[in-house]
Amino acid sequence: MIGQAIIAYAINIAAMNAAKSPSCCQFYQAGQYRPDQSIGYLMRKVLSSVLAQADEQLAVHDLTYVQWLPLYKLVMKEGNTVASLSRDLEIDPGSVTRSLDRLEAKGLVTRERSTQDRRVVHLTLTDEGRKVARKVPAVLAEVLNGHLEGFKAEEWQLLLQFLTRMLANGDAMRAAAKPAANR
């Protein structure tokens, strides 16, 4: 709840700042746009590299990204239904269901239909699922640290601040666009 309140506060501040003054700089121009200078393209390439390295290390546990990510979310208690995982992971429910089918076949997850709402399926990690899921943070830490090789602690903190600000700006843009779309 506190984390959500902080994010909401940051989004409100970003939206107010965006409304007060136009952006000081236009970093990209349509006629001069180059993917190798695009923050979005580079972030996507970094994410692809991180996921490929994590997949490689988690392959010894017979897991792929679409499998270890739900396991990790479940062990962190950040969702226990297909719908919540789909929303949190930004993956369509059909893909989440297929991933859970594989995890269930491996004996890592069990599913149980809600007694109050038959449309809801609750997910539970098995003992083996918890054991495997607990390995994910160490792998991710190693992979991310490898990608941050040569960074100073201050640079890492600055990168986190920049990315957080970019997310808040994106959320503010979406929030500003909603009222216009509802007109």
PDB file of C-alpha atoms in Angstrom:
ATOM      1  CA  MET A   1       0.000   0.000   0.000  1.00  0.00           C
ATOM      2  CA  ILE A   2       2.795   2.445   0.873  1.00  0.00           C
ATOM      3  CA  GLY A   3       4.606   1.646  -2.383  1.00  0.00           C
ATOM      4  CA  GLN A   4       1.415   2.292  -4.368  1.00  0.00           C
ATOM      5  CA  ALA A   5       0.902   5.575  -2.538  1.00  0.00           C
ATOM      6  CA  ILE A   6       4.454   6.668  -3.347  1.00  0.00           C
ATOM      7  CA  ILE A   7       4.014   5.759  -7.017  1.00  0.00           C
ATOM      8  CA  ALA A   8       0.670   7.607  -7.140  1.00  0.00           C
ATOM      9  CA  TYR A   9       2.313  10.648  -5.531  1.00  0.00           C
ATOM     10  CA  ALA A  10       5.177  10.551  -8.074  1.00  0.00           C
ATOM     11  CA  ILE A  11       2.686  10.269 -10.943  1.00  0.00           C
ATOM     12  CA  ASN A  12       0.718  13.269  -9.620  1.00  0.00           C
ATOM     13  CA  ILE A  13       3.903  15.347  -9.257  1.00  0.00           C
ATOM     14  CA  ALA A  14       5.035  14.388 -12.781  1.00  0.00           C
ATOM     15  CA  ALA A  15       1.601  15.257 -14.185  1.00  0.00           C
ATOM     16  CA  MET A  16       1.560  18.616 -12.386  1.00  0.00           C
ATOM     17  CA  ASN A  17       5.067  19.414 -13.586  1.00  0.00           C
ATOM     18  CA  ALA A  18       4.163  18.431 -17.150  1.00  0.00           C
ATOM     19  CA  ALA A  19       1.080  20.648 -17.014  1.00  0.00           C
ATOM     20  CA  LYS A  20       3.022  23.655 -15.622  1.00  0.00           C
ATOM     21  CA  SER A  21       5.755  23.857 -18.196  1.00  0.00           C
ATOM     22  CA  PRO A  22       6.528  22.359 -21.553  1.00  0.00           C
ATOM     23  CA  SER A  23       9.450  20.010 -21.816  1.00  0.00           C
ATOM     24  CA  CYS A  24      12.751  21.886 -21.849  1.00  0.00           C
ATOM     25  CA  CYS A  25      14.169  19.751 -24.594  1.00  0.00           C
ATOM     26  CA  GLN A  26      12.977  17.746 -27.541  1.00  0.00           C
ATOM     27  CA  PHE A  27      15.589  15.002 -27.591  1.00  0.00           C
ATOM     28  CA  TYR A  28      14.231  13.190 -30.651  1.00  0.00           C
ATOM     29  CA  GLN A  29      13.337  14.598 -34.062  1.00  0.00           C
ATOM     30  CA  ALA A  30      11.424  12.477 -36.591  1.00  0.00           C
ATOM     31  CA  GLY A  31      13.848  13.175 -39.440  1.00  0.00           C
ATOM     32  CA  GLN A  32      16.909  12.384 -37.349  1.00  0.00           C
ATOM     33  CA  TYR A  33      15.655   9.384 -35.354  1.00  0.00           C
ATOM     34  CA  ARG A  34      18.140   6.493 -35.152  1.00  0.00           C
ATOM     35  CA  PRO A  35      17.397   3.251 -33.269  1.00  0.00           C
ATOM     36  CA  ASP A  36      20.956   3.048 -31.911  1.00  0.00           C
ATOM     37  CA  GLN A  37      20.271   6.359 -30.129  1.00  0.00           C
ATOM     38  CA  SER A  38      16.762   5.410 -28.975  1.00  0.00           C
ATOM     39  CA  ILE A  39      16.323   4.902 -25.252  1.00  0.00           C
ATOM     40  CA  GLY A  40      13.364   2.580 -25.897  1.00  0.00           C
ATOM     41  CA  TYR A  41      15.319   0.432 -28.338  1.00  0.00           C
ATOM     42  CA  LEU A  42      18.340   0.237 -26.043  1.00  0.00           C
ATOM     43  CA  MET A  43      16.215  -0.589 -22.980  1.00  0.00           C
ATOM     44  CA  ARG A  44      14.529  -3.359 -24.982  1.00  0.00           C
ATOM     45  CA  LYS A  45      17.934  -4.731 -26.028  1.00  0.00           C
ATOM     46  CA  VAL A  46      19.174  -4.656 -22.411  1.00  0.00           C
ATOM     47  CA  LEU A  47      16.003  -6.397 -21.220  1.00  0.00           C
ATOM     48  CA  SER A  48      16.392  -9.053 -23.928  1.00  0.00           C
ATOM     49  CA  SER A  49      19.971  -9.627 -22.829  1.00  0.00           C
ATOM     50  CA  VAL A  50      19.012  -9.878 -19.138  1.00  0.00           C
ATOM     51  CA  LEU A  51      16.211 -12.340 -19.896  1.00  0.00           C
ATOM     52  CA  ALA A  52      18.396 -14.453 -22.188  1.00  0.00           C
ATOM     53  CA  GLN A  53      21.106 -14.704 -19.511  1.00  0.00           C
ATOM     54  CA  ALA A  54      18.569 -15.530 -16.792  1.00  0.00           C
ATOM     55  CA  ASP A  55      16.951 -18.156 -19.054  1.00  0.00           C
ATOM     56  CA  GLU A  56      20.371 -19.687 -19.691  1.00  0.00           C
ATOM     57  CA  GLN A  57      21.117 -19.969 -15.979  1.00  0.00           C
ATOM     58  CA  LEU A  58      17.632 -21.203 -15.071  1.00  0.00           C
ATOM     59  CA  ALA A  59      17.644 -23.802 -17.855  1.00  0.00           C
ATOM     60  CA  VAL A  60      19.371 -26.194 -15.425  1.00  0.00           C
ATOM     61  CA  HIS A  61      16.044 -26.175 -13.557  1.00  0.00           C
ATOM     62  CA  ASP A  62      14.178 -26.744 -16.845  1.00  0.00           C
ATOM     63  CA  LEU A  63      12.641 -23.263 -16.667  1.00  0.00           C
ATOM     64  CA  THR A  64      12.150 -20.486 -19.192  1.00  0.00           C
ATOM     65  CA  TYR A  65      11.285 -16.824 -18.643  1.00  0.00           C
ATOM     66  CA  VAL A  66       7.560 -17.428 -19.040  1.00  0.00           C
ATOM     67  CA  GLN A  67       7.840 -20.122 -16.360  1.00  0.00           C
ATOM     68  CA  TRP A  68      10.269 -18.699 -13.810  1.00  0.00           C
ATOM     69  CA  LEU A  69       8.635 -15.278 -13.706  1.00  0.00           C
ATOM     70  CA  PRO A  70       5.240 -16.590 -12.454  1.00  0.00           C
ATOM     71  CA  LEU A  71       7.082 -18.838  -9.979  1.00  0.00           C
ATOM     72  CA  TYR A  72       8.988 -15.846  -8.672  1.00  0.00           C
ATOM     73  CA  LYS A  73       5.823 -13.736  -8.374  1.00  0.00           C
ATOM     74  CA  LEU A  74       4.082 -16.553  -6.499  1.00  0.00           C
ATOM     75  CA  VAL A  75       6.941 -17.061  -4.039  1.00  0.00           C
ATOM     76  CA  MET A  76       7.015 -13.286  -3.430  1.00  0.00           C
ATOM     77  CA  LYS A  77       3.236 -13.453  -2.777  1.00  0.00           C
ATOM     78  CA  GLU A  78       2.584 -10.962  -5.580  1.00  0.00           C
ATOM     79  CA  GLY A  79      -0.382 -12.744  -7.075  1.00  0.00           C
ATOM     80  CA  ASN A  80      -2.177 -16.027  -6.718  1.00  0.00           C
ATOM     81  CA  THR A  81      -4.580 -16.111  -9.655  1.00  0.00           C
ATOM     82  CA  VAL A  82      -4.162 -16.310 -13.412  1.00  0.00           C
ATOM     83  CA  ALA A  83      -5.784 -12.877 -13.747  1.00  0.00           C
ATOM     84  CA  SER A  84      -3.472 -11.204 -11.223  1.00  0.00           C
ATOM     85  CA  LEU A  85      -0.362 -12.798 -12.749  1.00  0.00           C
ATOM     86  CA  SER A  86      -1.488 -11.807 -16.226  1.00  0.00           C
ATOM     87  CA  ARG A  87      -2.010  -8.218 -15.114  1.00  0.00           C
ATOM     88  CA  ASP A  88       1.225  -7.985 -13.097  1.00  0.00           C
ATOM     89  CA  LEU A  89       3.394  -9.629 -15.746  1.00  0.00           C
ATOM     90  CA  GLU A  90       1.664  -7.843 -18.638  1.00  0.00           C
ATOM     91  CA  ILE A  91       1.231 -11.200 -20.373  1.00  0.00           C
ATOM     92  CA  ASP A  92      -2.062 -12.302 -21.904  1.00  0.00           C
ATOM     93  CA  PRO A  93      -4.063 -14.773 -19.773  1.00  0.00           C
ATOM     94  CA  GLY A  94      -3.770 -17.514 -22.413  1.00  0.00           C
ATOM     95  CA  SER A  95       0.048 -17.379 -22.247  1.00  0.00           C
ATOM     96  CA  VAL A  96      -0.038 -17.423 -18.455  1.00  0.00           C
ATOM     97  CA  THR A  97      -2.362 -20.435 -18.534  1.00  0.00           C
ATOM     98  CA  ARG A  98      -0.051 -22.319 -20.932  1.00  0.00           C
ATOM     99  CA  SER A  99       2.920 -21.511 -18.715  1.00  0.00           C
ATOM    100  CA  LEU A 100       1.025 -22.710 -15.646  1.00  0.00           C
ATOM    101  CA  ASP A 101       0.100 -25.918 -17.497  1.00  0.00           C
ATOM    102  CA  ARG A 102       3.821 -26.635 -17.880  1.00  0.00           C
ATOM    103  CA  LEU A 103       4.588 -25.677 -14.287  1.00  0.00           C
ATOM    104  CA  GLU A 104       1.768 -27.904 -13.032  1.00  0.00           C
ATOM    105  CA  ALA A 105       3.029 -30.812 -15.188  1.00  0.00           C
ATOM    106  CA  LYS A 106       6.457 -30.365 -13.583  1.00  0.00           C
ATOM    107  CA  GLY A 107       4.890 -30.518 -10.115  1.00  0.00           C
ATOM    108  CA  LEU A 108       5.789 -26.918  -9.227  1.00  0.00           C
ATOM    109  CA  VAL A 109       2.299 -25.356  -9.053  1.00  0.00           C
ATOM    110  CA  THR A 110      -1.186 -26.520  -8.149  1.00  0.00           C
ATOM    111  CA  ARG A 111      -4.459 -24.882  -9.159  1.00  0.00           C
ATOM    112  CA  GLU A 112      -7.662 -24.810  -7.190  1.00  0.00           C
ATOM    113  CA  ARG A 113     -10.957 -23.314  -8.293  1.00  0.00           C
ATOM    114  CA  SER A 114     -12.408 -20.740  -5.901  1.00  0.00           C
ATOM    115  CA  THR A 115     -15.424 -21.960  -3.957  1.00  0.00           C
ATOM    116  CA  GLN A 116     -16.893 -18.444  -4.041  1.00  0.00           C
ATOM    117  CA  ASP A 117     -16.350 -17.669  -7.747  1.00  0.00           C
ATOM    118  CA  ARG A 118     -15.797 -20.592 -10.124  1.00  0.00           C
ATOM    119  CA  ARG A 119     -14.193 -18.271 -12.679  1.00  0.00           C
ATOM    120  CA  VAL A 120     -11.272 -17.675 -10.285  1.00  0.00           C
ATOM    121  CA  VAL A 121      -8.447 -20.200 -10.090  1.00  0.00           C
ATOM    122  CA  HIS A 122      -6.083 -19.891  -7.116  1.00  0.00           C
ATOM    123  CA  LEU A 123      -2.444 -20.861  -7.600  1.00  0.00           C
ATOM    124  CA  THR A 124      -0.222 -22.425  -4.980  1.00  0.00           C
ATOM    125  CA  LEU A 125       3.425 -23.365  -5.165  1.00  0.00           C
ATOM    126  CA  THR A 126       4.281 -26.931  -4.244  1.00  0.00           C
ATOM    127  CA  ASP A 127       7.244 -27.560  -1.953  1.00  0.00           C
ATOM    128  CA  GLU A 128       9.369 -28.234  -5.044  1.00  0.00           C
ATOM    129  CA  GLY A 129       7.985 -25.065  -6.668  1.00  0.00           C
ATOM    130  CA  ARG A 130       9.024 -22.976  -3.651  1.00  0.00           C
ATOM    131  CA  LYS A 131      12.470 -24.572  -3.702  1.00  0.00           C
ATOM    132  CA  VAL A 132      12.973 -23.738  -7.385  1.00  0.00           C
ATOM    133  CA  ALA A 133      11.403 -20.263  -7.106  1.00  0.00           C
ATOM    134  CA  ARG A 134      13.788 -19.317  -4.302  1.00  0.00           C
ATOM    135  CA  LYS A 135      16.697 -19.739  -6.733  1.00  0.00           C
ATOM    136  CA  VAL A 136      15.382 -17.041  -9.084  1.00  0.00           C
ATOM    137  CA  PRO A 137      16.444 -13.943  -7.060  1.00  0.00           C
ATOM    138  CA  ALA A 138      20.073 -15.116  -6.863  1.00  0.00           C
ATOM    139  CA  VAL A 139      20.156 -15.734 -10.612  1.00  0.00           C
ATOM    140  CA  LEU A 140      18.588 -12.344 -11.353  1.00  0.00           C
ATOM    141  CA  ALA A 141      21.019 -10.590  -8.995  1.00  0.00           C
ATOM    142  CA  GLU A 142      23.961 -12.258 -10.711  1.00  0.00           C
ATOM    143  CA  VAL A 143      22.688 -11.452 -14.205  1.00  0.00           C
ATOM    144  CA  LEU A 144      21.874  -7.830 -13.363  1.00  0.00           C
ATOM    145  CA  ASN A 145      25.200  -7.327 -11.600  1.00  0.00           C
ATOM    146  CA  GLY A 146      26.920  -8.693 -14.703  1.00  0.00           C
ATOM    147  CA  HIS A 147      25.091  -6.146 -16.846  1.00  0.00           C
ATOM    148  CA  LEU A 148      26.113  -3.391 -14.420  1.00  0.00           C
ATOM    149  CA  GLU A 149      29.797  -4.364 -14.457  1.00  0.00           C
ATOM    150  CA  GLY A 150      31.950  -1.229 -14.273  1.00  0.00           C
ATOM    151  CA  PHE A 151      29.167   1.013 -12.934  1.00  0.00           C
ATOM    152  CA  LYS A 152      29.804   2.990  -9.767  1.00  0.00           C
ATOM    153  CA  ALA A 153      27.203   2.819  -6.983  1.00  0.00           C
ATOM    154  CA  GLU A 154      26.226   6.439  -7.693  1.00  0.00           C
ATOM    155  CA  GLU A 155      25.714   5.663 -11.391  1.00  0.00           C
ATOM    156  CA  TRP A 156      23.524   2.690 -10.514  1.00  0.00           C
ATOM    157  CA  GLN A 157      21.388   4.864  -8.195  1.00  0.00           C
ATOM    158  CA  LEU A 158      21.154   7.540 -10.864  1.00  0.00           C
ATOM    159  CA  LEU A 159      20.072   4.955 -13.458  1.00  0.00           C
ATOM    160  CA  LEU A 160      17.345   3.738 -11.087  1.00  0.00           C
ATOM    161  CA  GLN A 161      16.168   7.314 -10.552  1.00  0.00           C
ATOM    162  CA  PHE A 162      16.099   8.010 -14.295  1.00  0.00           C
ATOM    163  CA  LEU A 163      14.152   4.849 -15.091  1.00  0.00           C
ATOM    164  CA  THR A 164      11.711   5.525 -12.250  1.00  0.00           C
ATOM    165  CA  ARG A 165      11.187   9.060 -13.554  1.00  0.00           C
ATOM    166  CA  MET A 166      10.595   7.737 -17.078  1.00  0.00           C
ATOM    167  CA  LEU A 167       7.955   5.324 -15.726  1.00  0.00           C
ATOM    168  CA  ALA A 168       6.259   8.146 -13.822  1.00  0.00           C
ATOM    169  CA  ASN A 169       6.307  10.307 -16.995  1.00  0.00           C
ATOM    170  CA  GLY A 170       4.733   7.469 -18.983  1.00  0.00           C
ATOM    171  CA  ASP A 171       2.056   6.979 -16.325  1.00  0.00           C
ATOM    172  CA  ALA A 172       1.356  10.736 -16.330  1.00  0.00           C
ATOM    173  CA  MET A 173       1.016  10.711 -20.122  1.00  0.00           C
ATOM    174  CA  ARG A 174      -1.470   7.807 -19.932  1.00  0.00           C
ATOM    175  CA  ALA A 175      -3.431   9.536 -17.157  1.00  0.00           C
ATOM    176  CA  ALA A 176      -3.575  12.793 -19.157  1.00  0.00           C
ATOM    177  CA  ALA A 177      -4.729  10.909 -22.271  1.00  0.00           C
ATOM    178  CA  LYS A 178      -7.600   9.125 -20.478  1.00  0.00           C
ATOM    179  CA  PRO A 179      -9.794  12.194 -19.922  1.00  0.00           C
ATOM    180  CA  ALA A 180      -9.261  13.255 -23.554  1.00  0.00           C
ATOM    181  CA  ALA A 181     -10.260   9.798 -24.777  1.00  0.00           C
ATOM    182  CA  ASN A 182     -13.439   9.891 -22.689  1.00  0.00           C
ATOM    183  CA  ARG A 183     -14.678  13.154 -24.235  1.00  0.00           C
TER     184      ARG A 183
END
